[in-house]
Every structure is written in structure tokens, then in C-alpha cells.
Amino acid sequence: MEKKAPTIKEMARTLGISISAVSKALNNHPSIGLYTKERVARLAQKLNYVPNQAAIYFKQKKTCTIGVILPHLTDHFYTSILCGAETEAMQNGYNLIMCQSYDSLAREKELVAFMQKNRVDGVLVASSKETINYNHFQALESWNIPVVHMARQPKQYDCHSVISNVRDGARQAVNYFIEQGHRRIAHLNGPETMATSRERHSGYLDAHRAHQLPIHPELVQQTDFSRERNKQIVDSWMQQDEFPTAILAFKDLIVLEIMSLLKQYYPDKKEQVAVIGFGNHQLLQYMDHPPCASIEEQPAMIGQRATSLLLELMQLPGEQRSTSTTALDCKLVTYERP
Amino acid sequence: MEKKAPTIKEMARTLGISISAVSKALNNHPSIGLYTKERVARLAQKLNYVPNQAAIYFKQKKTCTIGVILPHLTDHFYTSILCGAETEAMQNGYNLIMCQSYDSLAREKELVAFMQKNRVDGVLVASSKETINYNHFQALESWNIPVVHMARQPKQYDCHSVISNVRDGARQAVNYFIEQGHRRIAHLNGPETMATSRERHSGYLDAHRAHQLPIHPELVQQTDFSRERNKQIVDSWMQQDEFPTAILAFKDLIVLEIMSLLKQYYPDKKEQVAVIGFGNHQLLQYMDHPPCASIEEQPAMIGQRATSLLLELMQLPGEQRSTSTTALDCKLVTYERP
DNA sequence: TTGTAGGCGTTATCAC
DNA sequence: GTGATAACGCCTACAA
């Protein structure tokens, strides 16, 4: 029962031939006689020989491994990215090694070091919300390990990235609000440090400008994603005489939290406030009172495209890796009230 | 810019000392002089030397890698498992390489072969719904690669596993139904081939027996998780004169589908039917009309405990790896109707 | 057609 | 205190 994996060396000894003969026989090298090949094949079969990939990769000086750094695995958005990446990587013979930064910059730096130690062939990353400089990723690239940023794009430096066109997504949502007659539209955004927050806000502004609607600065707030902070923001808005009748939120989960806060603390006003967020979570369709719409992104496609881009980059020598940004469309999905 | 990772060998050449001296210096070996150590440390710093883990693992004949095989990454339950596993593995210096079987037995077998080729130190698996024999996993164990089964436990053979006590979970749910006065309680179960389906049903039967309620065989059906099949089952029940007033479903997503089917096709009866499923999905709390309850499992804990068990097993020689099953409690979480 | 030798990056066991 | 050497599993250019 308890066996160790057989090696070509052992097989060579058993058969009384050289190691290289066994190796060549296994690889169907033309210079090996049929008889020998058959002997080797039979023995390999019998011992259930499986070549040691680790050794092969080691010799080839590559690991056929892609490192993936994500903020969280508890967020459906990131697991969808992971899902797309896994599919694409596996199809091309690459493994994924996956880890979570927990949205901590310190941890992210550790993970980058970890990736370098492990000599992954490339890295996919959705950087943490704390990440404001990208030196650690640049270091990785300077070691000839290409990096593709997913979803969260560093504006500060020129990098390879695949993101959602959240600016347009936000624009669509606010346009929809305006079409529906809303004039006081709030934006419950994510932290300013995240490029994706700034992009969202640009879209919000775009739509206002296009319709020549004034911006009310007090209607633009940033959350740290905590329920307390969200409540504080909603309170600040709803306690105004002219409270906003529409809210663009960072993502669906926050939409739901807003709606739950409204229901609990402002039940009489709840029906007057429309809310839209990013994500279009699978379960929204099952709600009796879903948000009026949701901005659907394509996270699995982000993962897939990022992986495919990374695979291309890995073929190229460093100097030829010209940077590019792919922005995938967002789609506004509306939910009719029953 | 374009550099290659420096090696001990290069540093040795640069410093004009031997490779082994450099190696020892880096590892702070006592037999190396302070001066040499400092020279080496300075150079390593300057070149940003990072040891090649792949080479180290290769020499140590281990990969410090755990293979994880999951049916899907699109299911929150499995990503929670993955999340728990990742945390535990990383804390102990192990990497995860992760892949999806897409609930296909053929693919699962490929992945097992893949794991063997890659010489992972151990495997965590939630087997596919098609898996009815476990020879491929046994083969893995016979190659001295321990396997821990998560959530989906093969009854047929003695293995290491960490699962939910779904039998008790189902019992709790049905007991709750009975306490609420329900007498015709249906079971929309998963495929019979999955042990977890059979366990769920045992719990369903347990509760009936304990309350001496008769079982109505037509109220027990198995879904393949498709919407069509679910509709067919719900139709078959709701078109009876005495339709069930309570349904135990395989998981929350199916609960939501049932509720949506009821709403669409049996709106007058909808309020008379209570539904409970497994999962207690995070978003249920935001629904205006959530299911009356949900059976909460501990997927992250399953991942964590399975990983910790696997790490233990990997320390032991094969013969001493006595099998065990850990069953984690389920908790019935009730939702009050507003 | 087959065998020999060298190397991938590292560590460990010696001998000096 | 330092260095030479072998070894891990595999591949491959070259020699026989």
C-alpha cells in the first residue's frame, strides 16, 4: 500500500538500462528501439509511473503556475473573477495558486514576496483597498514576472489591466435615474483611494453634466463599507428636508443595506427612494422588492481575459510587453416592481 | 530593468567564495565567519536575492502545496470552504492549488491525475455529484498523498472527512415545521447518488418518526438542480388536493426558486407553504419575504478543519493515518415575517 | 540504438 | 571557517 512514486532512475535500474534510455523511451524519442520502448512502457504501466512535474518545471526553469492575489474570497465578485481565471489557466496548462490579501496592504506585500519566492510565471491581482503605491508590483515586473491587474486599476502607473468600465456603468445608472424623473441623486461611493471609486464618480458627474443637473456636494459620500458608516451617511441624507430620491451605491450589498436602513428608520420615505448598485447579484431576481436596477459587470470575463493577457505577456521578453487596459462593458439591468 | 533572479552560484562567483559558503552564510550557519556572512548579506541585499522555493522544495522532496478540487467556484458554499482552507493552509506555510471539477466525474479523475503529477503533498476534495466510486482517490492515497473529503462524504469507503451534520440539520428543520403545525411536509432533495442527499433524507425521516407522522412517498422527490425539474416537482405537489404546506429543500437557491415558482404559478397558495433550505445565505436577511428559516452550515470551518486535519495526516506515515469523520453542527436560523 | 555527462538551485555531509 | 562533492528527478547534447 505505502509506496513512493517511482522514478525513471529506478525503472532504469530494474530494466538494466540507462536513465536516459528510459527517459527517451517514455518520450517516444525516435532513437530508441521499439523493443526497449515496449519494455519501458510496460514497466511504467505496471508501476503506475507518473513523471514528476515539479522536477520537469524545475529543469525548464518555469513553474507553469500563476499567482492570484485577491482581497477576499467571501465576495462573489472576486470568486467570479477567480472562476474565470481558473478555467482559462487550466485550459492552457497552468496552475493557479491563490491567496487572499484581506484588503491589507501589508499582507499584499507579503504575498508579492511569496510569489517571487515561489517563482510563479505571472501574477494576477486585484489590489487591496489600502494599496496606494505599486512599488511591490513593479518590483515583481522588474524580476520579469508579469503582472495583470484586475478590476482594481492603479491609475498612477502604466500597467496591464482588465477592468470594468464602471464609469460608463455609473453613467448609465444615473441616466436611468434622470429619465425616471429624479433630480436629487446621491452617490454612496467607496473609498477615494480606490481608482474604481473615482471612476464611478466620474460617471456620476458625466451624467449630471450631460443633463445639466447641478451637483450637490453633500449628496456625495464615501463609505469604508462598515454598516455604521453607511448608516451615518444615510441618516445625513434622509434627515435633510430635500432628501435624495435616488442613490447610486458602490455595490449591491450596500444597496441592500441602504434599503434595509430605509425600511427600518425611514419607512414612510422608503418608497420614494430608488437605489442602484454594482453587481447584479444572482439573488436579486428572487426579491419581492429588488432595487430598481443593478449594474451588471462581467467578473468571470475579467478573470478570463486577464489570464489570457497574462499568458501572452509571459511569452514575450520584458521589453516587448507593451501595457494595455481592457475595459469590459457594464450593463444596466432593471427590475420591474411587481 | 530586465533581470533574472540571482542564484547562490552567481553570488559565490561574484564574491570569489564557494557555493556552499554562500548557502551557509545565508542560513546563518554557525561555521561561517562573521565577515563572510556580512559580505554575503550585503550582496544578497543589493541583488535582491530571494531563494528559489521551487528548488528547495524539489530538494526536500515536497511541494508544500495542497491540491483543492471543488465542483464549482460559482457556489458560495464552496468558495466559503475554499476561504477557510486558504487561511489555514497559508498560516501553516502551504500553498493551495485550486481547480474545479464542474461536477463532472471525468474531469475529477483528470484533476486527480493532475494532482499526482504535480506531487502535491495532500488533497482536499468536495467530490462531484457524479462520483459514485472513489478508486481515483484511493489511488492517490496509495501513492502516499493523503486525501480529506469535505462536505460530500463517500459512504462507501472509509476515509478522512469533514462534513456538516446535515442529518441533524434536516431534523431540526422538519421538527420546526412540525412545531409550527405542518403535517404534510415535502422533501425536495438532491440526487440520491450524493451521500449528503441521503443524509438529509434520513434527518427528514428521523423527525417524522419521532413525531409519528406518516411519510407520503409522493412528497419526496429528487432534483438535478435544473429549473425545469424543480418546476415539474413543484407542479406535481401543488396540483394535489392536499398539497404540502411545508417543503424542505436541498439548498437556499432552490428555496428561492420554489418560492418564485409558487409566486408565479400558485399565488393563492403561496402564503400557505413554508420552505426551508440549507445554507442561510447572507442575502436572505435583506429579503422582505425570506423563507421562514434556513439551515446554517459552517463551510469556512469545514475548509479550515479539513485543512488542519490534512496537515496532520501529512506528518504521519501512511499506516498510522487512522480515518475519521468530523461532523460540524448545523443551526436552524428562523426569519420572522414582518 | 544506447549510454555518458552535465546541469537546473539548493542543501547536507564531508574533508581540509 | 571554508570548500568540494553528491544528491533530488528529469532532460538533452553528445559520445560510443
Short mmCIF file of C-alpha atoms in Angstrom, two decimals, chain B residues 19-279:
data_model
loop_
_atom_site.label_atom_id
_atom_site.label_comp_id
_atom_site.label_asym_id
_atom_site.label_seq_id
_atom_site.Cartn_x
_atom_site.Cartn_y
_atom_site.Cartn_z
CA ILE B 19 28.60 27.99 -3.26
CA SER B 20 28.23 26.14 -0.02
CA ALA B 21 29.76 29.03 1.90
CA VAL B 22 27.15 31.35 0.49
CA SER B 23 24.37 28.92 1.26
CA LYS B 24 25.50 28.52 4.82
CA ALA B 25 26.01 32.23 5.27
CA LEU B 26 22.50 32.93 4.12
CA ASN B 27 21.17 30.33 6.53
CA ASN B 28 23.23 31.78 9.33
CA HIS B 29 25.15 28.61 9.80
CA PRO B 30 27.47 28.80 12.84
CA SER B 31 30.50 27.59 10.97
CA ILE B 32 30.69 30.67 8.78
CA GLY B 33 32.69 33.70 9.82
CA LEU B 34 31.01 36.95 10.62
CA TYR B 35 32.89 38.81 7.93
CA THR B 36 31.83 36.39 5.21
CA LYS B 37 28.27 36.42 6.42
CA GLU B 38 28.20 40.16 6.18
CA ARG B 39 29.65 40.23 2.71
CA VAL B 40 27.09 37.71 1.57
CA ALA B 41 24.23 39.50 3.28
CA ARG B 42 25.21 42.78 1.67
CA LEU B 43 25.40 41.30 -1.79
CA ALA B 44 22.14 39.44 -1.35
CA GLN B 45 20.53 42.66 -0.29
CA LYS B 46 21.99 44.52 -3.22
CA LEU B 47 20.89 41.94 -5.77
CA ASN B 48 17.59 41.46 -4.01
CA TYR B 49 18.30 37.78 -3.79
CA VAL B 50 15.28 35.63 -3.00
CA PRO B 51 15.80 31.89 -2.62
CA ASN B 52 14.10 29.73 -5.18
CA GLN B 53 11.42 27.85 -3.27
CA ALA B 54 10.79 25.55 -6.17
CA ALA B 55 14.38 24.35 -5.97
CA ILE B 56 14.23 23.99 -2.20
CA TYR B 57 11.02 22.05 -2.31
CA PHE B 58 12.43 19.93 -5.06
CA LYS B 59 15.38 19.01 -2.97
CA GLN B 60 13.24 18.43 0.08
CA LYS B 61 11.02 16.19 -1.98
CA LYS B 62 7.90 18.02 -1.05
CA THR B 63 5.97 20.79 -2.65
CA CYS B 64 4.32 22.44 0.34
CA THR B 65 1.28 22.52 -1.83
CA ILE B 66 -2.21 21.30 -1.18
CA GLY B 67 -4.45 20.49 -4.11
CA VAL B 68 -8.07 21.52 -3.80
CA ILE B 69 -10.77 20.07 -6.02
CA LEU B 70 -14.17 21.69 -5.86
CA PRO B 71 -17.24 21.19 -8.01
CA HIS B 72 -17.70 24.89 -8.65
CA LEU B 73 -16.43 28.27 -7.70
CA THR B 74 -19.75 29.85 -8.53
CA ASP B 75 -21.36 28.39 -5.46
CA HIS B 76 -20.98 30.40 -2.30
CA PHE B 77 -20.82 27.27 -0.21
CA TYR B 78 -17.67 26.05 -1.91
CA THR B 79 -15.97 29.38 -2.01
CA SER B 80 -16.51 29.61 1.73
CA ILE B 81 -14.86 26.25 2.11
CA LEU B 82 -12.02 27.47 -0.07
CA CYS B 83 -11.71 30.60 2.01
CA GLY B 84 -11.34 28.62 5.22
CA ALA B 85 -8.87 26.27 3.61
CA GLU B 86 -6.78 29.08 2.18
CA THR B 87 -6.48 30.80 5.53
CA GLU B 88 -5.47 27.66 7.37
CA ALA B 89 -3.04 26.50 4.68
CA MET B 90 -1.28 29.84 4.33
CA GLN B 91 -0.88 30.12 8.08
CA ASN B 92 0.99 26.86 8.01
CA GLY B 93 3.17 27.73 5.07
CA TYR B 94 1.29 25.75 2.47
CA ASN B 95 0.06 26.89 -0.90
CA LEU B 96 -3.23 25.93 -2.40
CA ILE B 97 -3.63 24.99 -5.98
CA MET B 98 -7.24 25.08 -6.81
CA CYS B 99 -9.36 23.62 -9.54
CA GLN B 100 -12.97 22.99 -10.44
CA SER B 101 -14.39 19.63 -11.43
CA TYR B 102 -17.57 21.22 -12.74
CA ASP B 103 -19.36 18.33 -11.05
CA SER B 104 -18.01 16.02 -13.72
CA LEU B 105 -16.54 12.69 -12.73
CA ALA B 106 -14.33 12.54 -15.82
CA ARG B 107 -12.88 15.94 -15.06
CA GLU B 108 -12.43 14.99 -11.44
CA LYS B 109 -10.37 12.00 -12.47
CA GLU B 110 -8.22 14.21 -14.67
CA LEU B 111 -7.67 16.55 -11.79
CA VAL B 112 -6.66 13.72 -9.52
CA ALA B 113 -4.10 12.68 -12.11
CA PHE B 114 -3.00 16.27 -12.33
CA MET B 115 -2.51 16.40 -8.58
CA GLN B 116 -0.44 13.27 -8.69
CA LYS B 117 1.73 14.60 -11.50
CA ASN B 118 2.28 17.76 -9.56
CA ARG B 119 3.18 15.83 -6.43
CA VAL B 120 1.00 17.87 -4.15
CA ASP B 121 1.52 16.96 -0.52
CA GLY B 122 -2.17 16.38 0.06
CA VAL B 123 -5.56 16.85 -1.48
CA LEU B 124 -8.78 18.42 -0.28
CA VAL B 125 -11.83 17.48 -2.24
CA ALA B 126 -15.54 18.01 -2.41
CA SER B 127 -16.35 15.29 -4.88
CA SER B 128 -18.57 15.80 -7.89
CA LYS B 129 -22.20 14.87 -7.82
CA GLU B 130 -21.45 12.18 -10.38
CA THR B 131 -18.84 10.48 -8.25
CA ILE B 132 -20.05 7.06 -7.21
CA ASN B 133 -16.80 5.23 -6.78
CA TYR B 134 -13.70 6.53 -5.20
CA ASN B 135 -10.94 4.48 -6.75
CA HIS B 136 -9.17 7.52 -8.06
CA PHE B 137 -8.91 8.96 -4.59
CA GLN B 138 -7.82 5.66 -3.16
CA ALA B 139 -5.10 5.54 -5.80
CA LEU B 140 -3.92 8.91 -4.58
CA GLU B 141 -3.74 7.65 -1.04
CA SER B 142 -1.89 4.56 -2.15
CA TRP B 143 0.72 6.95 -3.54
CA ASN B 144 1.04 8.36 -0.10
CA ILE B 145 -0.90 11.51 -0.85
CA PRO B 146 -3.50 11.89 1.88
CA VAL B 147 -6.98 12.97 0.90
CA VAL B 148 -9.56 14.70 3.04
CA HIS B 149 -13.11 14.81 1.81
CA MET B 150 -15.09 17.92 2.52
CA ALA B 151 -18.84 18.32 2.74
CA ARG B 152 -19.50 15.48 0.38
CA GLN B 153 -18.69 12.28 2.12
CA PRO B 154 -18.34 8.99 0.36
CA LYS B 155 -20.18 6.46 2.47
CA GLN B 156 -18.75 3.54 0.56
CA TYR B 157 -15.29 3.68 1.87
CA ASP B 158 -13.51 4.61 4.97
CA CYS B 159 -11.93 8.00 4.50
CA HIS B 160 -10.92 11.16 6.22
CA SER B 161 -13.73 13.63 6.07
CA VAL B 162 -15.09 16.83 7.48
CA ILE B 163 -18.75 17.36 6.80
CA SER B 164 -21.85 19.12 8.02
CA ASN B 165 -24.22 17.19 10.17
CA VAL B 166 -26.92 17.70 7.60
CA ARG B 167 -28.96 14.88 9.02
CA ASP B 168 -29.41 16.80 12.22
CA GLY B 169 -29.93 19.98 10.24
CA ALA B 170 -32.75 18.40 8.30
CA ARG B 171 -34.18 17.01 11.52
CA GLN B 172 -34.18 20.46 13.08
CA ALA B 173 -35.93 21.95 10.08
CA VAL B 174 -38.62 19.30 9.97
CA ASN B 175 -39.09 19.48 13.71
CA TYR B 176 -39.61 23.20 13.31
CA PHE B 177 -42.18 22.60 10.61
CA ILE B 178 -43.99 20.15 12.84
CA GLU B 179 -43.94 22.53 15.78
CA GLN B 180 -45.47 25.13 13.52
CA GLY B 181 -48.31 22.74 12.87
CA HIS B 182 -47.35 21.39 9.47
CA ARG B 183 -48.32 17.82 8.77
CA ARG B 184 -47.72 17.38 5.06
CA ILE B 185 -44.06 18.14 4.68
CA ALA B 186 -42.33 17.60 1.35
CA HIS B 187 -38.68 16.99 0.69
CA LEU B 188 -37.12 18.42 -2.45
CA ASN B 189 -33.84 16.62 -2.17
CA GLY B 190 -30.67 16.43 -4.26
CA PRO B 191 -29.61 13.38 -6.27
CA GLU B 192 -29.65 10.05 -4.42
CA THR B 193 -26.06 9.48 -5.50
CA MET B 194 -24.84 12.16 -3.16
CA ALA B 195 -24.33 10.97 0.37
CA THR B 196 -25.35 14.36 1.61
CA SER B 197 -28.76 13.91 -0.02
CA ARG B 198 -29.24 10.59 1.69
CA GLU B 199 -28.20 12.11 4.99
CA ARG B 200 -30.63 14.94 4.58
CA HIS B 201 -33.39 12.49 3.92
CA SER B 202 -32.51 10.44 6.97
CA GLY B 203 -32.98 13.54 9.08
CA TYR B 204 -36.30 14.17 7.39
CA LEU B 205 -37.36 10.64 8.24
CA ASP B 206 -35.99 10.90 11.80
CA ALA B 207 -38.20 13.85 12.58
CA HIS B 208 -41.23 12.19 11.08
CA ARG B 209 -40.61 9.07 13.06
CA ALA B 210 -40.03 10.94 16.28
CA HIS B 211 -43.42 12.61 15.88
CA GLN B 212 -45.04 9.50 14.46
CA LEU B 213 -46.03 11.32 11.34
CA PRO B 214 -46.68 9.23 8.25
CA ILE B 215 -44.39 9.58 5.25
CA HIS B 216 -46.01 10.36 1.93
CA PRO B 217 -43.71 8.93 -0.72
CA GLU B 218 -45.00 11.28 -3.41
CA LEU B 219 -43.81 14.18 -1.28
CA VAL B 220 -40.21 13.07 -1.58
CA GLN B 221 -38.52 13.98 -4.84
CA GLN B 222 -35.02 14.48 -6.12
CA THR B 223 -33.89 17.32 -8.31
CA ASP B 224 -30.95 17.53 -10.65
CA PHE B 225 -30.87 21.24 -9.76
CA SER B 226 -32.34 22.35 -13.09
CA ARG B 227 -35.18 24.83 -13.03
CA GLU B 228 -37.27 22.56 -15.26
CA ARG B 229 -37.02 19.65 -12.90
CA ASN B 230 -37.78 21.87 -9.94
CA LYS B 231 -40.88 23.19 -11.65
CA GLN B 232 -42.00 19.70 -12.51
CA ILE B 233 -41.71 18.65 -8.88
CA VAL B 234 -43.44 21.71 -7.50
CA ASP B 235 -46.24 21.25 -10.03
CA SER B 236 -46.69 17.64 -9.06
CA TRP B 237 -47.11 18.68 -5.46
CA MET B 238 -49.18 21.79 -5.81
CA GLN B 239 -51.68 20.22 -8.15
CA GLN B 240 -52.66 17.73 -5.49
CA ASP B 241 -55.74 18.43 -3.46
CA GLU B 242 -53.75 18.06 -0.33
CA PHE B 243 -50.64 19.92 -1.30
CA PRO B 244 -47.75 20.08 1.14
CA THR B 245 -47.74 23.08 3.45
CA ALA B 246 -44.04 22.83 4.07
CA ILE B 247 -41.04 21.98 1.92
CA LEU B 248 -37.55 21.06 2.96
CA ALA B 249 -35.27 21.93 0.07
CA PHE B 250 -31.70 20.99 -0.75
CA LYS B 251 -30.34 24.49 -0.50
CA ASP B 252 -31.33 28.13 -0.34
CA LEU B 253 -31.09 28.74 -4.04
CA ILE B 254 -33.69 26.05 -4.60
CA VAL B 255 -35.80 27.55 -1.84
CA LEU B 256 -35.81 30.82 -3.71
CA GLU B 257 -36.68 29.08 -6.92
CA ILE B 258 -39.54 27.26 -5.25
CA MET B 259 -40.84 30.49 -3.80
CA SER B 260 -40.60 32.18 -7.15
CA LEU B 261 -42.45 29.28 -8.79
CA LEU B 262 -45.15 29.43 -6.16
CA LYS B 263 -45.50 33.14 -6.61
CA GLN B 264 -45.78 32.81 -10.34
CA TYR B 265 -47.98 29.75 -10.70
CA TYR B 266 -49.75 29.31 -7.37
CA PRO B 267 -50.08 32.83 -5.99
CA ASP B 268 -53.14 31.99 -3.90
CA LYS B 269 -51.41 29.07 -2.23
CA LYS B 270 -48.01 30.67 -1.81
CA GLU B 271 -48.63 32.01 1.68
CA GLN B 272 -49.72 28.60 2.86
CA VAL B 273 -46.41 26.95 2.04
CA ALA B 274 -43.36 27.31 4.24
CA VAL B 275 -39.96 26.50 2.79
CA ILE B 276 -36.62 25.84 4.41
CA GLY B 277 -33.32 25.02 2.78
CA PHE B 278 -29.66 24.63 3.62
CA GLY B 279 -27.21 27.49 3.51
#
